[in-house]
């Protein structure tokens, strides 16, 4: 199955992507400028007329006096299973997020956790996920995967619960392909928001909502720290599962793709991580971003990285409370 996937992607990615690729490259030059209006709404993007998903808004940021833990889960395709291990370790140590934001793979895991699944249940869900259940291939100049299967998978697992009715505030971060602006969704169709956040350019067909086309949130916020911060979190744990650019030669289409995204997102990643109190960075360098057979390794890496940092995390929380 993996070889078929590689062949299909290789053939399809040689279609004409010139216009959108130019837009994608320009997104990395876009200077992020997320700020809060008086109402507390993120105004990095224009308000969109979309009946299904609305722009991320809150009426008033929570009080800064209370400890409000924000969890920002970064993108990384199938490396994102590491987020499950991170959540498992945090919960085992009595650390419960108050608000969660996810980019790409982080939005998938984040949506399921915000619905109310335990880490053990998340693991069981992860083990039944594969290319067949999530990928709906197509031939198009805009991408080779529709993303509808992914949307339906999420909605089925959360019983079609809209974002605003999840058990925890949840923000799925996507990028407007035409303007380069990032946007955080926290209302409406959860599966559609996750699909937009996960729509890797030139692989997934961009998700159209209203008059806007949305792609992977990693192009604007690789780890969405600024979104939980804007929501009101005053203690932020960021999880970075991206592989750092290295001097090793890329071996195939997937490693080439990984290396390209990593290089282009370095500055954006730094902008986000400097706003976090804690950064957990599992060493996923030996994992492929497109391998569904490495779930257990990814989960274990996330768990071990978090346990290793637990003394530092608890010390930082205690310092914040005192």
PDB file of C-alpha atoms in Angstrom:
ATOM      1  CA  UNK A   1       0.000   0.000   0.000  1.00  0.00           C
ATOM      2  CA  UNK A   2       2.831   2.383   0.851  1.00  0.00           C
ATOM      3  CA  UNK A   3       4.442   1.823  -2.555  1.00  0.00           C
ATOM      4  CA  UNK A   4       1.143   2.526  -4.288  1.00  0.00           C
ATOM      5  CA  UNK A   5       0.761   5.721  -2.297  1.00  0.00           C
ATOM      6  CA  UNK A   6       4.279   6.815  -3.245  1.00  0.00           C
ATOM      7  CA  UNK A   7       3.669   6.072  -6.919  1.00  0.00           C
ATOM      8  CA  UNK A   8       0.351   7.919  -7.033  1.00  0.00           C
ATOM      9  CA  UNK A   9       1.751  10.962  -5.268  1.00  0.00           C
ATOM     10  CA  UNK A  10       4.855  10.986  -7.431  1.00  0.00           C
ATOM     11  CA  UNK A  11       2.869  10.863 -10.653  1.00  0.00           C
ATOM     12  CA  UNK A  12       0.208  13.312  -9.578  1.00  0.00           C
ATOM     13  CA  UNK A  13       2.587  15.843  -8.082  1.00  0.00           C
ATOM     14  CA  UNK A  14       4.111  16.291 -11.526  1.00  0.00           C
ATOM     15  CA  UNK A  15       0.874  17.937 -12.667  1.00  0.00           C
ATOM     16  CA  UNK A  16       0.784  21.697 -13.137  1.00  0.00           C
ATOM     17  CA  UNK A  17       1.017  23.341  -9.699  1.00  0.00           C
ATOM     18  CA  UNK A  18       2.844  26.499 -10.781  1.00  0.00           C
ATOM     19  CA  UNK A  19       0.310  29.130  -9.713  1.00  0.00           C
ATOM     20  CA  UNK A  20      -0.468  27.689  -6.298  1.00  0.00           C
ATOM     21  CA  UNK A  21       3.173  26.795  -5.637  1.00  0.00           C
ATOM     22  CA  UNK A  22       4.121  30.423  -6.142  1.00  0.00           C
ATOM     23  CA  UNK A  23       1.426  31.414  -3.650  1.00  0.00           C
ATOM     24  CA  UNK A  24       2.655  28.793  -1.183  1.00  0.00           C
ATOM     25  CA  UNK A  25       6.220  30.051  -1.322  1.00  0.00           C
ATOM     26  CA  UNK A  26       5.012  33.588  -0.728  1.00  0.00           C
ATOM     27  CA  UNK A  27       3.179  32.497   2.424  1.00  0.00           C
ATOM     28  CA  UNK A  28       6.470  31.860   4.142  1.00  0.00           C
ATOM     29  CA  UNK A  29       7.452  35.467   3.466  1.00  0.00           C
ATOM     30  CA  UNK A  30       4.214  36.692   5.041  1.00  0.00           C
ATOM     31  CA  UNK A  31       4.919  38.437   8.333  1.00  0.00           C
ATOM     32  CA  UNK A  32       2.560  37.105  10.974  1.00  0.00           C
ATOM     33  CA  UNK A  33       0.714  39.894  12.761  1.00  0.00           C
ATOM     34  CA  UNK A  34      -1.744  38.283  15.134  1.00  0.00           C
ATOM     35  CA  UNK A  35      -3.174  40.716  17.664  1.00  0.00           C
ATOM     36  CA  UNK A  36      -6.321  41.187  19.705  1.00  0.00           C
ATOM     37  CA  UNK A  37      -9.100  43.653  19.149  1.00  0.00           C
ATOM     38  CA  UNK A  38     -10.979  45.023  22.154  1.00  0.00           C
ATOM     39  CA  UNK A  39     -13.448  42.161  21.866  1.00  0.00           C
ATOM     40  CA  UNK A  40     -10.651  39.595  22.045  1.00  0.00           C
ATOM     41  CA  UNK A  41     -11.031  38.429  18.444  1.00  0.00           C
ATOM     42  CA  UNK A  42      -7.985  37.424  16.457  1.00  0.00           C
ATOM     43  CA  UNK A  43      -7.752  39.975  13.645  1.00  0.00           C
ATOM     44  CA  UNK A  44      -4.911  38.476  11.662  1.00  0.00           C
ATOM     45  CA  UNK A  45      -7.463  37.633   8.973  1.00  0.00           C
ATOM     46  CA  UNK A  46     -10.474  39.427   7.550  1.00  0.00           C
ATOM     47  CA  UNK A  47     -13.902  38.288   8.720  1.00  0.00           C
ATOM     48  CA  UNK A  48     -15.250  35.686   6.331  1.00  0.00           C
ATOM     49  CA  UNK A  49     -18.813  35.003   5.360  1.00  0.00           C
ATOM     50  CA  UNK A  50     -18.866  31.287   6.045  1.00  0.00           C
ATOM     51  CA  UNK A  51     -21.968  29.631   7.495  1.00  0.00           C
ATOM     52  CA  UNK A  52     -20.144  26.403   8.368  1.00  0.00           C
ATOM     53  CA  UNK A  53     -17.089  27.659  10.220  1.00  0.00           C
ATOM     54  CA  UNK A  54     -16.640  31.095  11.725  1.00  0.00           C
ATOM     55  CA  UNK A  55     -13.539  33.110  12.487  1.00  0.00           C
ATOM     56  CA  UNK A  56     -12.017  32.404  15.884  1.00  0.00           C
ATOM     57  CA  UNK A  57     -13.586  34.770  18.389  1.00  0.00           C
ATOM     58  CA  UNK A  58     -14.057  35.024  22.125  1.00  0.00           C
ATOM     59  CA  UNK A  59     -16.043  37.658  23.940  1.00  0.00           C
ATOM     60  CA  UNK A  60     -13.412  38.326  26.595  1.00  0.00           C
ATOM     61  CA  UNK A  61     -10.027  36.798  27.419  1.00  0.00           C
ATOM     62  CA  UNK A  62     -10.084  34.856  30.694  1.00  0.00           C
ATOM     63  CA  UNK A  63      -8.596  36.477  33.795  1.00  0.00           C
ATOM     64  CA  UNK A  64      -4.807  36.553  33.817  1.00  0.00           C
ATOM     65  CA  UNK A  65      -4.744  35.851  37.571  1.00  0.00           C
ATOM     66  CA  UNK A  66      -5.850  32.253  37.193  1.00  0.00           C
ATOM     67  CA  UNK A  67      -3.489  29.647  35.759  1.00  0.00           C
ATOM     68  CA  UNK A  68      -4.771  28.906  32.268  1.00  0.00           C
ATOM     69  CA  UNK A  69      -2.808  26.170  30.541  1.00  0.00           C
ATOM     70  CA  UNK A  70      -2.708  26.289  26.768  1.00  0.00           C
ATOM     71  CA  UNK A  71      -1.518  23.329  24.714  1.00  0.00           C
ATOM     72  CA  UNK A  72      -0.244  24.094  21.202  1.00  0.00           C
ATOM     73  CA  UNK A  73       0.170  21.021  18.994  1.00  0.00           C
ATOM     74  CA  UNK A  74       2.284  21.434  15.872  1.00  0.00           C
ATOM     75  CA  UNK A  75       2.101  19.864  12.448  1.00  0.00           C
ATOM     76  CA  UNK A  76       4.078  16.907  11.165  1.00  0.00           C
ATOM     77  CA  UNK A  77       1.739  14.569   9.253  1.00  0.00           C
ATOM     78  CA  UNK A  78       1.920  11.030  10.704  1.00  0.00           C
ATOM     79  CA  UNK A  79       4.562  12.171  13.177  1.00  0.00           C
ATOM     80  CA  UNK A  80       1.562  13.801  14.843  1.00  0.00           C
ATOM     81  CA  UNK A  81       0.799  10.552  16.657  1.00  0.00           C
ATOM     82  CA  UNK A  82       3.529  11.733  19.064  1.00  0.00           C
ATOM     83  CA  UNK A  83       0.991  14.257  20.406  1.00  0.00           C
ATOM     84  CA  UNK A  84      -0.952  11.374  21.934  1.00  0.00           C
ATOM     85  CA  UNK A  85       2.082  10.371  23.987  1.00  0.00           C
ATOM     86  CA  UNK A  86       2.560  13.964  25.122  1.00  0.00           C
ATOM     87  CA  UNK A  87      -1.057  14.249  26.285  1.00  0.00           C
ATOM     88  CA  UNK A  88      -0.813  10.877  28.034  1.00  0.00           C
ATOM     89  CA  UNK A  89       2.237  11.972  30.033  1.00  0.00           C
ATOM     90  CA  UNK A  90       0.712  15.325  30.968  1.00  0.00           C
ATOM     91  CA  UNK A  91      -2.543  13.766  32.200  1.00  0.00           C
ATOM     92  CA  UNK A  92      -0.706  11.084  34.190  1.00  0.00           C
ATOM     93  CA  UNK A  93       1.051  13.914  36.026  1.00  0.00           C
ATOM     94  CA  UNK A  94      -2.094  15.899  36.739  1.00  0.00           C
ATOM     95  CA  UNK A  95      -1.518  18.574  34.114  1.00  0.00           C
ATOM     96  CA  UNK A  96      -4.760  19.297  32.253  1.00  0.00           C
ATOM     97  CA  UNK A  97      -4.907  21.854  29.425  1.00  0.00           C
ATOM     98  CA  UNK A  98      -7.637  24.508  29.581  1.00  0.00           C
ATOM     99  CA  UNK A  99      -7.480  25.363  25.882  1.00  0.00           C
ATOM    100  CA  UNK A 100      -5.913  23.555  22.956  1.00  0.00           C
ATOM    101  CA  UNK A 101      -4.886  24.670  19.469  1.00  0.00           C
ATOM    102  CA  UNK A 102      -3.665  22.432  16.694  1.00  0.00           C
ATOM    103  CA  UNK A 103      -1.979  22.865  13.359  1.00  0.00           C
ATOM    104  CA  UNK A 104      -2.343  20.135  10.744  1.00  0.00           C
ATOM    105  CA  UNK A 105      -1.777  16.775  12.503  1.00  0.00           C
ATOM    106  CA  UNK A 106      -2.032  18.655  15.782  1.00  0.00           C
ATOM    107  CA  UNK A 107      -5.560  19.714  14.916  1.00  0.00           C
ATOM    108  CA  UNK A 108      -6.564  16.100  14.298  1.00  0.00           C
ATOM    109  CA  UNK A 109      -5.309  14.891  17.683  1.00  0.00           C
ATOM    110  CA  UNK A 110      -6.462  18.095  19.374  1.00  0.00           C
ATOM    111  CA  UNK A 111     -10.027  17.771  18.109  1.00  0.00           C
ATOM    112  CA  UNK A 112     -10.340  14.217  19.425  1.00  0.00           C
ATOM    113  CA  UNK A 113      -8.904  15.137  22.812  1.00  0.00           C
ATOM    114  CA  UNK A 114     -11.132  18.227  23.061  1.00  0.00           C
ATOM    115  CA  UNK A 115     -14.126  15.974  22.408  1.00  0.00           C
ATOM    116  CA  UNK A 116     -13.295  14.098  25.589  1.00  0.00           C
ATOM    117  CA  UNK A 117     -11.324  10.996  24.622  1.00  0.00           C
ATOM    118  CA  UNK A 118      -8.797   9.724  27.154  1.00  0.00           C
ATOM    119  CA  UNK A 119      -5.180   9.115  26.067  1.00  0.00           C
ATOM    120  CA  UNK A 120      -5.887   5.370  26.048  1.00  0.00           C
ATOM    121  CA  UNK A 121      -8.889   5.901  23.771  1.00  0.00           C
ATOM    122  CA  UNK A 122      -6.806   8.155  21.526  1.00  0.00           C
ATOM    123  CA  UNK A 123      -4.297   5.340  21.141  1.00  0.00           C
ATOM    124  CA  UNK A 124      -7.010   2.911  20.115  1.00  0.00           C
ATOM    125  CA  UNK A 125      -8.340   5.374  17.551  1.00  0.00           C
ATOM    126  CA  UNK A 126      -4.821   5.930  16.220  1.00  0.00           C
ATOM    127  CA  UNK A 127      -4.208   2.232  15.685  1.00  0.00           C
ATOM    128  CA  UNK A 128      -7.233   1.912  13.421  1.00  0.00           C
ATOM    129  CA  UNK A 129      -6.187   4.843  11.212  1.00  0.00           C
ATOM    130  CA  UNK A 130      -4.519   4.089   7.887  1.00  0.00           C
ATOM    131  CA  UNK A 131      -4.150   5.444   4.362  1.00  0.00           C
ATOM    132  CA  UNK A 132      -7.302   3.698   3.161  1.00  0.00           C
ATOM    133  CA  UNK A 133      -9.511   5.201   5.869  1.00  0.00           C
ATOM    134  CA  UNK A 134      -8.170   8.742   5.435  1.00  0.00           C
ATOM    135  CA  UNK A 135      -6.999   9.229   1.858  1.00  0.00           C
ATOM    136  CA  UNK A 136      -9.405   9.731  -1.051  1.00  0.00           C
ATOM    137  CA  UNK A 137      -7.189  10.071  -4.097  1.00  0.00           C
ATOM    138  CA  UNK A 138      -8.090  12.124  -7.129  1.00  0.00           C
ATOM    139  CA  UNK A 139      -6.423  13.599 -10.210  1.00  0.00           C
ATOM    140  CA  UNK A 140      -6.435  17.378 -10.057  1.00  0.00           C
ATOM    141  CA  UNK A 141      -4.138  20.318 -10.735  1.00  0.00           C
ATOM    142  CA  UNK A 142      -4.842  21.442  -7.155  1.00  0.00           C
ATOM    143  CA  UNK A 143      -3.860  18.270  -5.304  1.00  0.00           C
ATOM    144  CA  UNK A 144      -4.128  14.489  -5.220  1.00  0.00           C
ATOM    145  CA  UNK A 145      -6.197  13.975  -2.052  1.00  0.00           C
ATOM    146  CA  UNK A 146      -9.703  15.386  -1.577  1.00  0.00           C
ATOM    147  CA  UNK A 147      -9.690  15.320   2.215  1.00  0.00           C
ATOM    148  CA  UNK A 148     -13.381  14.456   2.551  1.00  0.00           C
ATOM    149  CA  UNK A 149     -12.536  11.073   4.100  1.00  0.00           C
ATOM    150  CA  UNK A 150     -10.489  12.813   6.762  1.00  0.00           C
ATOM    151  CA  UNK A 151     -13.319  15.242   7.472  1.00  0.00           C
ATOM    152  CA  UNK A 152     -15.840  12.414   7.772  1.00  0.00           C
ATOM    153  CA  UNK A 153     -13.501  10.356   9.957  1.00  0.00           C
ATOM    154  CA  UNK A 154     -13.180  13.165  12.489  1.00  0.00           C
ATOM    155  CA  UNK A 155     -16.903  13.909  12.539  1.00  0.00           C
ATOM    156  CA  UNK A 156     -17.734  10.237  12.932  1.00  0.00           C
ATOM    157  CA  UNK A 157     -15.356   9.831  15.892  1.00  0.00           C
ATOM    158  CA  UNK A 158     -16.755  12.899  17.670  1.00  0.00           C
ATOM    159  CA  UNK A 159     -20.365  12.115  16.773  1.00  0.00           C
ATOM    160  CA  UNK A 160     -20.709  15.263  14.634  1.00  0.00           C
ATOM    161  CA  UNK A 161     -20.139  17.553  17.605  1.00  0.00           C
ATOM    162  CA  UNK A 162     -19.554  21.152  16.442  1.00  0.00           C
ATOM    163  CA  UNK A 163     -16.430  22.892  17.687  1.00  0.00           C
ATOM    164  CA  UNK A 164     -18.239  25.223  20.060  1.00  0.00           C
ATOM    165  CA  UNK A 165     -19.785  22.230  21.867  1.00  0.00           C
ATOM    166  CA  UNK A 166     -16.598  20.255  22.465  1.00  0.00           C
ATOM    167  CA  UNK A 167     -15.714  19.679  26.105  1.00  0.00           C
ATOM    168  CA  UNK A 168     -12.689  21.956  25.847  1.00  0.00           C
ATOM    169  CA  UNK A 169     -12.024  25.154  23.880  1.00  0.00           C
ATOM    170  CA  UNK A 170     -10.349  24.035  20.672  1.00  0.00           C
ATOM    171  CA  UNK A 171      -8.839  26.003  17.791  1.00  0.00           C
ATOM    172  CA  UNK A 172      -7.917  24.497  14.423  1.00  0.00           C
ATOM    173  CA  UNK A 173      -5.404  26.663  12.574  1.00  0.00           C
ATOM    174  CA  UNK A 174      -5.385  26.928   8.790  1.00  0.00           C
ATOM    175  CA  UNK A 175      -3.872  29.308   6.223  1.00  0.00           C
ATOM    176  CA  UNK A 176      -5.682  31.396   3.620  1.00  0.00           C
ATOM    177  CA  UNK A 177      -3.970  30.346   0.387  1.00  0.00           C
ATOM    178  CA  UNK A 178      -4.641  33.631  -1.394  1.00  0.00           C
ATOM    179  CA  UNK A 179      -3.767  36.150   1.330  1.00  0.00           C
ATOM    180  CA  UNK A 180      -1.239  34.141   3.341  1.00  0.00           C
ATOM    181  CA  UNK A 181      -3.072  34.987   6.563  1.00  0.00           C
ATOM    182  CA  UNK A 182      -3.476  32.439   9.314  1.00  0.00           C
ATOM    183  CA  UNK A 183      -6.911  31.819  10.765  1.00  0.00           C
ATOM    184  CA  UNK A 184      -8.085  29.937  13.830  1.00  0.00           C
ATOM    185  CA  UNK A 185     -11.462  28.217  13.672  1.00  0.00           C
ATOM    186  CA  UNK A 186     -13.352  27.415  16.876  1.00  0.00           C
ATOM    187  CA  UNK A 187     -16.971  27.212  15.752  1.00  0.00           C
ATOM    188  CA  UNK A 188     -18.901  25.043  13.330  1.00  0.00           C
ATOM    189  CA  UNK A 189     -18.061  21.797  11.546  1.00  0.00           C
ATOM    190  CA  UNK A 190     -15.124  20.283  13.433  1.00  0.00           C
ATOM    191  CA  UNK A 191     -14.194  17.838  10.692  1.00  0.00           C
ATOM    192  CA  UNK A 192     -14.122  20.557   8.054  1.00  0.00           C
ATOM    193  CA  UNK A 193     -11.895  22.757  10.222  1.00  0.00           C
ATOM    194  CA  UNK A 194      -9.469  19.871  10.785  1.00  0.00           C
ATOM    195  CA  UNK A 195      -9.498  19.074   7.081  1.00  0.00           C
ATOM    196  CA  UNK A 196      -8.575  22.687   6.257  1.00  0.00           C
ATOM    197  CA  UNK A 197      -5.820  22.664   8.868  1.00  0.00           C
ATOM    198  CA  UNK A 198      -4.389  19.400   7.475  1.00  0.00           C
ATOM    199  CA  UNK A 199      -4.538  20.294   3.786  1.00  0.00           C
ATOM    200  CA  UNK A 200      -0.876  20.022   2.858  1.00  0.00           C
ATOM    201  CA  UNK A 201      -0.406  22.182  -0.280  1.00  0.00           C
ATOM    202  CA  UNK A 202      -0.220  20.317  -3.596  1.00  0.00           C
ATOM    203  CA  UNK A 203      -1.111  17.069  -1.808  1.00  0.00           C
ATOM    204  CA  UNK A 204      -4.591  17.945  -0.500  1.00  0.00           C
ATOM    205  CA  UNK A 205      -7.006  20.006  -2.557  1.00  0.00           C
ATOM    206  CA  UNK A 206      -7.463  23.391  -0.813  1.00  0.00           C
ATOM    207  CA  UNK A 207     -10.652  23.632   1.255  1.00  0.00           C
ATOM    208  CA  UNK A 208     -13.040  26.301   0.036  1.00  0.00           C
ATOM    209  CA  UNK A 209     -15.084  28.084   2.695  1.00  0.00           C
ATOM    210  CA  UNK A 210     -17.056  31.072   1.510  1.00  0.00           C
ATOM    211  CA  UNK A 211     -14.832  32.915  -0.952  1.00  0.00           C
ATOM    212  CA  UNK A 212     -11.610  31.700   0.656  1.00  0.00           C
ATOM    213  CA  UNK A 213      -9.351  28.705   0.003  1.00  0.00           C
ATOM    214  CA  UNK A 214      -7.626  27.223   3.016  1.00  0.00           C
ATOM    215  CA  UNK A 215      -4.551  25.020   3.290  1.00  0.00           C
ATOM    216  CA  UNK A 216      -2.296  23.624   6.000  1.00  0.00           C
ATOM    217  CA  UNK A 217      -1.948  25.812   9.081  1.00  0.00           C
ATOM    218  CA  UNK A 218       1.766  25.032   9.181  1.00  0.00           C
ATOM    219  CA  UNK A 219       2.359  27.647   6.494  1.00  0.00           C
ATOM    220  CA  UNK A 220       1.384  30.402   8.933  1.00  0.00           C
ATOM    221  CA  UNK A 221       1.801  28.866  12.409  1.00  0.00           C
ATOM    222  CA  UNK A 222       3.779  25.572  12.478  1.00  0.00           C
ATOM    223  CA  UNK A 223       3.081  25.332  16.228  1.00  0.00           C
ATOM    224  CA  UNK A 224       0.069  27.554  17.075  1.00  0.00           C
ATOM    225  CA  UNK A 225       1.302  29.113  20.313  1.00  0.00           C
ATOM    226  CA  UNK A 226      -0.023  32.584  19.461  1.00  0.00           C
ATOM    227  CA  UNK A 227      -3.569  31.224  19.163  1.00  0.00           C
ATOM    228  CA  UNK A 228      -3.821  29.788  22.672  1.00  0.00           C
ATOM    229  CA  UNK A 229      -2.072  32.908  23.946  1.00  0.00           C
ATOM    230  CA  UNK A 230      -4.644  35.129  22.233  1.00  0.00           C
ATOM    231  CA  UNK A 231      -7.386  33.026  23.756  1.00  0.00           C
ATOM    232  CA  UNK A 232      -6.082  33.882  27.212  1.00  0.00           C
ATOM    233  CA  UNK A 233      -3.686  31.083  28.153  1.00  0.00           C
ATOM    234  CA  UNK A 234      -0.967  32.366  30.452  1.00  0.00           C
ATOM    235  CA  UNK A 235       1.057  29.152  30.657  1.00  0.00           C
ATOM    236  CA  UNK A 236       1.680  27.569  27.269  1.00  0.00           C
ATOM    237  CA  UNK A 237       3.080  24.156  26.488  1.00  0.00           C
ATOM    238  CA  UNK A 238       4.131  23.874  22.848  1.00  0.00           C
ATOM    239  CA  UNK A 239       4.782  20.564  21.123  1.00  0.00           C
ATOM    240  CA  UNK A 240       7.142  20.718  18.158  1.00  0.00           C
ATOM    241  CA  UNK A 241       7.321  17.489  16.154  1.00  0.00           C
ATOM    242  CA  UNK A 242       8.927  19.000  13.071  1.00  0.00           C
ATOM    243  CA  UNK A 243      12.262  17.690  11.910  1.00  0.00           C
ATOM    244  CA  UNK A 244      14.967  20.320  11.755  1.00  0.00           C
ATOM    245  CA  UNK A 245      16.704  20.924   8.405  1.00  0.00           C
ATOM    246  CA  UNK A 246      19.829  18.809   8.270  1.00  0.00           C
ATOM    247  CA  UNK A 247      22.804  18.217   6.048  1.00  0.00           C
ATOM    248  CA  UNK A 248      21.850  14.676   5.118  1.00  0.00           C
ATOM    249  CA  UNK A 249      20.799  14.009   1.554  1.00  0.00           C
ATOM    250  CA  UNK A 250      17.086  13.464   0.996  1.00  0.00           C
ATOM    251  CA  UNK A 251      16.485   9.872  -0.063  1.00  0.00           C
ATOM    252  CA  UNK A 252      13.129  10.011  -1.839  1.00  0.00           C
ATOM    253  CA  UNK A 253      10.063  12.125  -2.645  1.00  0.00           C
ATOM    254  CA  UNK A 254       8.862  12.169   0.958  1.00  0.00           C
ATOM    255  CA  UNK A 255      12.188  13.122   2.538  1.00  0.00           C
ATOM    256  CA  UNK A 256      12.598  15.821  -0.119  1.00  0.00           C
ATOM    257  CA  UNK A 257       9.153  17.135   0.777  1.00  0.00           C
ATOM    258  CA  UNK A 258       9.957  17.049   4.503  1.00  0.00           C
ATOM    259  CA  UNK A 259      13.230  18.911   4.040  1.00  0.00           C
ATOM    260  CA  UNK A 260      11.631  21.598   1.879  1.00  0.00           C
ATOM    261  CA  UNK A 261       8.856  22.363   4.380  1.00  0.00           C
ATOM    262  CA  UNK A 262      11.305  22.327   7.299  1.00  0.00           C
ATOM    263  CA  UNK A 263      13.611  24.833   5.643  1.00  0.00           C
ATOM    264  CA  UNK A 264      10.822  27.235   4.720  1.00  0.00           C
ATOM    265  CA  UNK A 265       9.157  27.169   8.126  1.00  0.00           C
ATOM    266  CA  UNK A 266      12.208  27.809  10.320  1.00  0.00           C
ATOM    267  CA  UNK A 267      11.495  31.503  10.917  1.00  0.00           C
ATOM    268  CA  UNK A 268       7.779  31.023  11.510  1.00  0.00           C
ATOM    269  CA  UNK A 269       8.474  28.197  13.929  1.00  0.00           C
ATOM    270  CA  UNK A 270      10.877  30.338  15.951  1.00  0.00           C
ATOM    271  CA  UNK A 271       8.312  33.164  16.144  1.00  0.00           C
ATOM    272  CA  UNK A 272       5.784  30.804  17.683  1.00  0.00           C
ATOM    273  CA  UNK A 273       8.020  28.829  20.050  1.00  0.00           C
ATOM    274  CA  UNK A 274       9.538  31.929  21.674  1.00  0.00           C
ATOM    275  CA  UNK A 275       6.060  32.704  23.051  1.00  0.00           C
ATOM    276  CA  UNK A 276       5.764  29.377  24.884  1.00  0.00           C
ATOM    277  CA  UNK A 277       6.681  28.666  28.511  1.00  0.00           C
ATOM    278  CA  UNK A 278       7.598  25.069  27.745  1.00  0.00           C
ATOM    279  CA  UNK A 279       8.606  23.503  24.448  1.00  0.00           C
ATOM    280  CA  UNK A 280       8.446  19.719  24.152  1.00  0.00           C
ATOM    281  CA  UNK A 281      10.301  18.490  21.070  1.00  0.00           C
ATOM    282  CA  UNK A 282      10.217  14.705  20.644  1.00  0.00           C
ATOM    283  CA  UNK A 283      13.048  13.478  18.439  1.00  0.00           C
ATOM    284  CA  UNK A 284      11.056  12.357  15.418  1.00  0.00           C
ATOM    285  CA  UNK A 285      13.951  12.719  12.986  1.00  0.00           C
ATOM    286  CA  UNK A 286      14.006   8.995  12.248  1.00  0.00           C
ATOM    287  CA  UNK A 287      10.275   8.848  11.524  1.00  0.00           C
ATOM    288  CA  UNK A 288       8.691   9.438   8.158  1.00  0.00           C
ATOM    289  CA  UNK A 289       5.958  12.052   7.861  1.00  0.00           C
ATOM    290  CA  UNK A 290       3.921   9.659   5.728  1.00  0.00           C
ATOM    291  CA  UNK A 291       4.268   6.292   7.491  1.00  0.00           C
ATOM    292  CA  UNK A 292       1.190   4.934   9.253  1.00  0.00           C
ATOM    293  CA  UNK A 293       3.142   1.902  10.460  1.00  0.00           C
ATOM    294  CA  UNK A 294       5.194   3.986  12.919  1.00  0.00           C
ATOM    295  CA  UNK A 295       2.350   5.047  15.215  1.00  0.00           C
ATOM    296  CA  UNK A 296       3.605   3.241  18.316  1.00  0.00           C
ATOM    297  CA  UNK A 297       7.102   4.655  17.897  1.00  0.00           C
ATOM    298  CA  UNK A 298       5.693   8.169  17.535  1.00  0.00           C
ATOM    299  CA  UNK A 299       3.432   7.830  20.593  1.00  0.00           C
ATOM    300  CA  UNK A 300       6.318   6.445  22.668  1.00  0.00           C
ATOM    301  CA  UNK A 301       8.632   9.269  21.578  1.00  0.00           C
ATOM    302  CA  UNK A 302       6.049  11.876  22.595  1.00  0.00           C
ATOM    303  CA  UNK A 303       5.535  10.207  25.964  1.00  0.00           C
ATOM    304  CA  UNK A 304       9.234   9.831  26.754  1.00  0.00           C
ATOM    305  CA  UNK A 305      10.071  13.395  25.734  1.00  0.00           C
ATOM    306  CA  UNK A 306       7.350  14.738  28.030  1.00  0.00           C
ATOM    307  CA  UNK A 307       8.308  12.545  30.992  1.00  0.00           C
ATOM    308  CA  UNK A 308      11.914  13.691  30.597  1.00  0.00           C
ATOM    309  CA  UNK A 309      10.792  17.316  30.830  1.00  0.00           C
ATOM    310  CA  UNK A 310       8.264  16.774  33.615  1.00  0.00           C
ATOM    311  CA  UNK A 311      10.446  18.180  36.437  1.00  0.00           C
ATOM    312  CA  UNK A 312      10.975  21.335  34.378  1.00  0.00           C
ATOM    313  CA  UNK A 313       7.277  21.588  33.533  1.00  0.00           C
ATOM    314  CA  UNK A 314       6.170  21.205  37.150  1.00  0.00           C
ATOM    315  CA  UNK A 315       8.782  23.680  38.361  1.00  0.00           C
ATOM    316  CA  UNK A 316       7.619  26.259  35.814  1.00  0.00           C
ATOM    317  CA  UNK A 317       3.975  25.774  36.813  1.00  0.00           C
ATOM    318  CA  UNK A 318       4.834  26.110  40.518  1.00  0.00           C
ATOM    319  CA  UNK A 319       6.796  29.268  39.797  1.00  0.00           C
ATOM    320  CA  UNK A 320       3.844  30.685  37.867  1.00  0.00           C
ATOM    321  CA  UNK A 321       1.459  29.904  40.750  1.00  0.00           C
ATOM    322  CA  UNK A 322       3.671  31.462  43.417  1.00  0.00           C
TER     323      UNK A 322
END
